[in-house]
Short mmCIF file of C-alpha atoms in Angstrom, two decimals:
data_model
loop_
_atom_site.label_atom_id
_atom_site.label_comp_id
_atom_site.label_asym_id
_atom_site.label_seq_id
_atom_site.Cartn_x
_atom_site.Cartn_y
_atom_site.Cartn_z
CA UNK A 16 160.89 78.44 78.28
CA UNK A 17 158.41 79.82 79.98
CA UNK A 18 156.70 78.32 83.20
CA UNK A 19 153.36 79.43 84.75
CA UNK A 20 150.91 78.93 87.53
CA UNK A 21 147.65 79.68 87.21
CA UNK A 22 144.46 79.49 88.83
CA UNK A 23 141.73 81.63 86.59
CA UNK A 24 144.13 82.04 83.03
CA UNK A 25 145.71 85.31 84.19
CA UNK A 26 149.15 84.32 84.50
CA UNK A 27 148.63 81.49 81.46
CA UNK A 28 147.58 84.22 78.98
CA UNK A 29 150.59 86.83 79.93
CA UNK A 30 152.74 83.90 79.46
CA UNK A 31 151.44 82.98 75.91
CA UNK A 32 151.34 86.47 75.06
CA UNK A 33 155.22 86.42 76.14
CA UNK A 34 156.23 83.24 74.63
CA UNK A 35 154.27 84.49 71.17
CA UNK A 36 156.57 87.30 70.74
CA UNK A 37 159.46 85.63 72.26
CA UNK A 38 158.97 82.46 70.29
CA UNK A 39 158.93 80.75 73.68
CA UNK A 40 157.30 77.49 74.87
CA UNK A 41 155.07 77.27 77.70
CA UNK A 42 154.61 75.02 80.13
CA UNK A 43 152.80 74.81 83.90
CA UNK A 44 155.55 74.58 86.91
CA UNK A 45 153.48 71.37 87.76
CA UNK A 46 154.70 69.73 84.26
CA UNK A 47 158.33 71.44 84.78
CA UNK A 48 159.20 69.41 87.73
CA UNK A 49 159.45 66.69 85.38
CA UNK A 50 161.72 67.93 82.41
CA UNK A 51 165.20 68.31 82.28
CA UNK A 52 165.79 72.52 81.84
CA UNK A 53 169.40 72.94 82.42
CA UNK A 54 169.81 73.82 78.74
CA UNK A 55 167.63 76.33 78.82
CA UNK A 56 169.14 79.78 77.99
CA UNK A 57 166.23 81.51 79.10
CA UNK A 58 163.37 81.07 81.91
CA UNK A 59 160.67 82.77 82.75
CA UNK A 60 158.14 82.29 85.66
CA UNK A 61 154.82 83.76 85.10
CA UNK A 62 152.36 83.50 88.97
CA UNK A 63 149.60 85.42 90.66
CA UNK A 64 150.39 87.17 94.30
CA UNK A 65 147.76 85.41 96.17
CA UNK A 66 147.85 87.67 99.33
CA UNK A 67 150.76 89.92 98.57
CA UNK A 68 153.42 86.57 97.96
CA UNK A 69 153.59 83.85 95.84
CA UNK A 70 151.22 80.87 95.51
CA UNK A 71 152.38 77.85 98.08
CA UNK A 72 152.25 75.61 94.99
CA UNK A 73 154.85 77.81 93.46
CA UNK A 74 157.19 78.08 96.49
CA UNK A 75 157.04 74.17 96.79
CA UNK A 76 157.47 73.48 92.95
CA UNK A 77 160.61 75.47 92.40
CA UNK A 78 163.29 74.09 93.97
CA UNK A 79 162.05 70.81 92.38
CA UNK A 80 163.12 72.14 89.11
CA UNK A 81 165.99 71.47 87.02
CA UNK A 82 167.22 74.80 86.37
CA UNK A 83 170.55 75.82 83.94
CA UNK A 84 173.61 77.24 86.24
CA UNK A 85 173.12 80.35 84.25
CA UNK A 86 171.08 81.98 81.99
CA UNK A 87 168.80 85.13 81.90
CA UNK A 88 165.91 84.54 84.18
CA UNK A 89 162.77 86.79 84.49
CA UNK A 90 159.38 87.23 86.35
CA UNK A 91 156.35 88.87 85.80
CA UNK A 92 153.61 89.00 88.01
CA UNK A 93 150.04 89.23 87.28
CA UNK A 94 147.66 90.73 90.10
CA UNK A 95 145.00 92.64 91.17
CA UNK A 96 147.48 95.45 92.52
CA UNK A 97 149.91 95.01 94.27
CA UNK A 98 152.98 92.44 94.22
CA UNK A 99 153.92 92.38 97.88
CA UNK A 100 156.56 89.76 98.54
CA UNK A 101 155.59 87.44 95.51
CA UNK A 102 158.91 88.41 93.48
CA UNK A 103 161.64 89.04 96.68
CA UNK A 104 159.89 85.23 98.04
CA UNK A 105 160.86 83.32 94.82
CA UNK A 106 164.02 85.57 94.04
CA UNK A 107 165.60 84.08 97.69
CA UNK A 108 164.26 80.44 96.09
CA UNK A 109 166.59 81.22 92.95
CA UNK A 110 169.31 82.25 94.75
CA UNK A 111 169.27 78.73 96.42
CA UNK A 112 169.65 77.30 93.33
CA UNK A 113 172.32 79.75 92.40
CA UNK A 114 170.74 81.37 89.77
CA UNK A 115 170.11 85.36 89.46
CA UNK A 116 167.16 86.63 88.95
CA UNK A 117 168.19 88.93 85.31
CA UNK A 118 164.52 90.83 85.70
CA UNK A 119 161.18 91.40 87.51
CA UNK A 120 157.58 93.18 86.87
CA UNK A 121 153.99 92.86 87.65
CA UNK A 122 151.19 94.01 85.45
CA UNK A 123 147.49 94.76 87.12
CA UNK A 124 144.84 92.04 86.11
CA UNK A 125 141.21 91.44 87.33
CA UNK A 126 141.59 90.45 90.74
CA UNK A 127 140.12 86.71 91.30
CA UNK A 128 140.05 86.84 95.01
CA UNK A 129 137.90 89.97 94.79
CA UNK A 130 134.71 87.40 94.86
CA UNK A 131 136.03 86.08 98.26
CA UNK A 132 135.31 89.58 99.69
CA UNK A 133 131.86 89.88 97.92
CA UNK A 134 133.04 91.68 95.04
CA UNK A 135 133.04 91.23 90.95
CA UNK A 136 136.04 90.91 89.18
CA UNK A 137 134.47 91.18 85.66
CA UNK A 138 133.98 94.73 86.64
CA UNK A 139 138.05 95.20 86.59
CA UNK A 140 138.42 93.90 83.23
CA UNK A 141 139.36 97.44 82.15
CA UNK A 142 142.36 96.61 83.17
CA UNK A 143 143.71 94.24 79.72
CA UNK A 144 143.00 97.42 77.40
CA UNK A 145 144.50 99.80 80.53
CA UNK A 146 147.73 97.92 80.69
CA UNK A 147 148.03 96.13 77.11
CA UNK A 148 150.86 99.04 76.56
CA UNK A 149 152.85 98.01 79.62
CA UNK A 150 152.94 94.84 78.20
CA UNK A 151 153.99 95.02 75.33
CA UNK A 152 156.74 97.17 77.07
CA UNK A 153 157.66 94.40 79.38
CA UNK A 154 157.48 92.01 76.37
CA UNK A 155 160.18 94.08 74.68
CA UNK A 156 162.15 94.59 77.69
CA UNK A 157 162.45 90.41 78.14
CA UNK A 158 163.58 90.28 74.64
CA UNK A 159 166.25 92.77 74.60
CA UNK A 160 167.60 91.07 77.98
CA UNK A 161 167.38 93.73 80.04
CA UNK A 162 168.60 93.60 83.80
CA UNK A 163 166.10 95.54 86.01
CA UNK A 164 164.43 94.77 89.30
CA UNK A 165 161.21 96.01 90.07
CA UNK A 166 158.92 95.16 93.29
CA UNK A 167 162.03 92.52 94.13
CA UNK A 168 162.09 93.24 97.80
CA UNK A 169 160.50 93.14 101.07
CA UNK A 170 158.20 95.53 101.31
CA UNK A 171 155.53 96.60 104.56
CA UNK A 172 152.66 95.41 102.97
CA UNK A 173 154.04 91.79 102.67
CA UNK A 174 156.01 91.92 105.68
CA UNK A 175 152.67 92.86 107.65
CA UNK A 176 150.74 90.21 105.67
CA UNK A 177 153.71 87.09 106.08
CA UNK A 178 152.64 87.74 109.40
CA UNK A 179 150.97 84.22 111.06
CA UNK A 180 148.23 85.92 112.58
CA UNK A 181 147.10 88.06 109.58
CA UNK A 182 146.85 84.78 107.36
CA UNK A 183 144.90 82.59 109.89
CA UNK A 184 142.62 85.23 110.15
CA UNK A 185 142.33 85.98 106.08
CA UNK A 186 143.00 82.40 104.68
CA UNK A 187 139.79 81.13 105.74
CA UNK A 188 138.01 83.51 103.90
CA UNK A 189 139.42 82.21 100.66
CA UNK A 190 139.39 78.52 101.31
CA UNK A 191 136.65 76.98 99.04
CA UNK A 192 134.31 74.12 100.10
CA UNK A 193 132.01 72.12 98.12
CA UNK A 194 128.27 72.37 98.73
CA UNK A 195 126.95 69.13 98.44
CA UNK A 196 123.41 69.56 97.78
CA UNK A 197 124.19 72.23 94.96
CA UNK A 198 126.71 69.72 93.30
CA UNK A 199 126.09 67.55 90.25
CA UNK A 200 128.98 65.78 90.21
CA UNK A 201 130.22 67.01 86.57
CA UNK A 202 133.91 66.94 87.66
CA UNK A 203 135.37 70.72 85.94
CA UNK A 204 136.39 71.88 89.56
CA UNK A 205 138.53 68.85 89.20
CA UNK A 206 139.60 69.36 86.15
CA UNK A 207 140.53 72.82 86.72
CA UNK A 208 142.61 72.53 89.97
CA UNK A 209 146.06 73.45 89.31
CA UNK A 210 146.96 71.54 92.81
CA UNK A 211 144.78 67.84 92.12
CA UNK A 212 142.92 68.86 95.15
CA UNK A 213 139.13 67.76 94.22
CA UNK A 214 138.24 64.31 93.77
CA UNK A 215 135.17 63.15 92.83
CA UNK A 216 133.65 60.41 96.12
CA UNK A 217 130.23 58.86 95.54
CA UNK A 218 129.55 61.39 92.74
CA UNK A 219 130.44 64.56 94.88
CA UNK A 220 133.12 66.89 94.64
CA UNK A 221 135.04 67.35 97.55
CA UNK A 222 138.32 69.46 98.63
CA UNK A 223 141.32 68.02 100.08
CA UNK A 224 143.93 69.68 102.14
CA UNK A 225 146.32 70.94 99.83
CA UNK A 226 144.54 73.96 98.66
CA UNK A 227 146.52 76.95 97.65
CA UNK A 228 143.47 79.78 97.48
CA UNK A 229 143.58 80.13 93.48
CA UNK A 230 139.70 80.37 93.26
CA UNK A 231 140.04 78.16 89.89
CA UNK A 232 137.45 75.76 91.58
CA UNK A 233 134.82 78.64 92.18
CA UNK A 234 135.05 80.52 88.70
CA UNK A 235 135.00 77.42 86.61
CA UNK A 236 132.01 75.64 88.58
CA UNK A 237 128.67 75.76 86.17
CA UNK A 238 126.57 75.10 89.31
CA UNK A 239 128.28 77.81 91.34
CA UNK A 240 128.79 75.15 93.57
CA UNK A 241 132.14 75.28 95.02
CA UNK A 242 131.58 78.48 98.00
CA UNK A 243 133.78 80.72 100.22
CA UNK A 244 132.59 81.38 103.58
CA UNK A 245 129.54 79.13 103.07
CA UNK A 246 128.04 81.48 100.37
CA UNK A 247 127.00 80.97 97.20
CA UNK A 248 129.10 82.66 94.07
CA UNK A 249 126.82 84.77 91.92
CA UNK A 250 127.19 83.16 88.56
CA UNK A 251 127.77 87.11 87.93
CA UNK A 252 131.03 87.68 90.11
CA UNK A 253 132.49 84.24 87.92
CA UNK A 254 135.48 84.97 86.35
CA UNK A 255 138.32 83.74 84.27
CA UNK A 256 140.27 85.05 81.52
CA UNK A 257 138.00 85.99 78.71
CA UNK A 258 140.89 84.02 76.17
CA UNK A 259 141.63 80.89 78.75
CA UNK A 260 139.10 77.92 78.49
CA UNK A 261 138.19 74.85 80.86
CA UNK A 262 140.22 72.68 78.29
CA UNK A 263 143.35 75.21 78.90
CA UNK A 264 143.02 74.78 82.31
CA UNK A 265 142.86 71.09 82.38
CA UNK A 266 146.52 71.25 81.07
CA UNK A 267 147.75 72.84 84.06
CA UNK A 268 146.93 70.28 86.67
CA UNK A 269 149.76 69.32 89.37
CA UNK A 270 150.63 65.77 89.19
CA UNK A 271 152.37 63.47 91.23
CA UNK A 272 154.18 60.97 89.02
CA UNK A 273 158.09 60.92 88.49
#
């Protein structure tokens, strides 16, 4: 089983590329809270570093789950370079649980935040033929049940950026807002939001409190609607995964219900 979060198809491509070869199911962490996966002999958790660590929504998720006592259990991290504390954060979650974490990797994808600073991800999307190799590689390694750690520890980039101070000051700058006047009400932000954080209120989007910065909101909006900062998204600097689809994304949705 393999279990993802994702906010613009990164992580839920790697993971159906791994689950293809692995002859794996997938599944988002949001649905996993609900299933019963203590006879699962293998897990995998597939997540973005959204400022060098691991997505909120995956930090709160996890120890929800219903995890087997033992088993091989791997991670792979998609993201734009660097990993920072996204494996070590969820490895310490794991061992909670009391379950080892059997393997680790990231893999560089198009980096979705990189509109947040003014900049276009479609321009990285040399990075799927750059590191299609290490993939496969990774894929392999999974499958043979290798035991090897990589980027599983603390690091000074993500010990400088778990700092309080560095996050109020950065967070804001990736916190999406709806602008009103541009909105027409068509509802795919809400569709798209891996955390059910936009509601539709007197045929308006609008954002909630529970946002956890995964841009899906901004990418997917037709009407570039949804901004950072109080700018407008170039329709140009839109991104998702060139393979993932609004309809994908609609399956990954967090819900509440037991």
């Amino acid at each position: 089983m393999i279990l993802y979060f994702s906010g613009t198809g990164n992580s839920l491509a790697i993971s159906r590329h791994i689950a293809e070869k692995l002859n794996e199911t997938v599944m988002p962490l949001s649905q996993a809270v609900h299933q019963d996966l203590s006879r699962e002999r293998r897990i995998g958790l597939v997540y973005p570093s959204y400022w060098f660590n691991a997505p909120r929504a995956v930090t709160e998720l996890l120890p929800r789950l219903q995890l087997p006592k033992e088993g091989y259990v791997f991670i792979v991290i998609p993201c734009g370079a660097q990993a920072g504390n996204a494996i070590h954060t969820v490895q310490k979650l794991l061992a909670d649980k009391g379950l080892p974490l059997a393997y680790s990797q990231k893999i560089r994808v198009p980096d979705n935040s990189a509109v947040g600073f003014g900049r276009d991800p479609n321009k990285q999307v040399w990075k799927f033929e750059k590191y299609a190799a290490r993939l496969e590689r990774i894929t392999e390694e999974i499958a043979a049940g290798t035991h090897s750690l990589h980027y599983a520890w603390w690091g000074p980039i993500g010990a400088l950026c778990a700092r309080p101070g560095m996050q109020r000051r950065t967070l804001p700058m990736l916190t999406p807002a709806v602008n009103a006047d541009l909105c027409v009400g068509c509802g795919i932000c809400a569709d798209v939001c891996p955390q059910g954080n936009i509601a539709l209120t007197e045929g308006k989007a609008l954002c909630g409190d529970n946002c956890t910065q995964c841009l899906a909101c901004v990418h997917f909006c037709p009407q570039q609607a949804v901004e950072l900062n109080r700018k407008p998204t170039p329709k140009a600097h839109q991104y998702h995964h060139p393979k993932i689809t609004v309809g994908d994304m609609k399956k990954n949705v967090f819900s509440q219900s037991k």
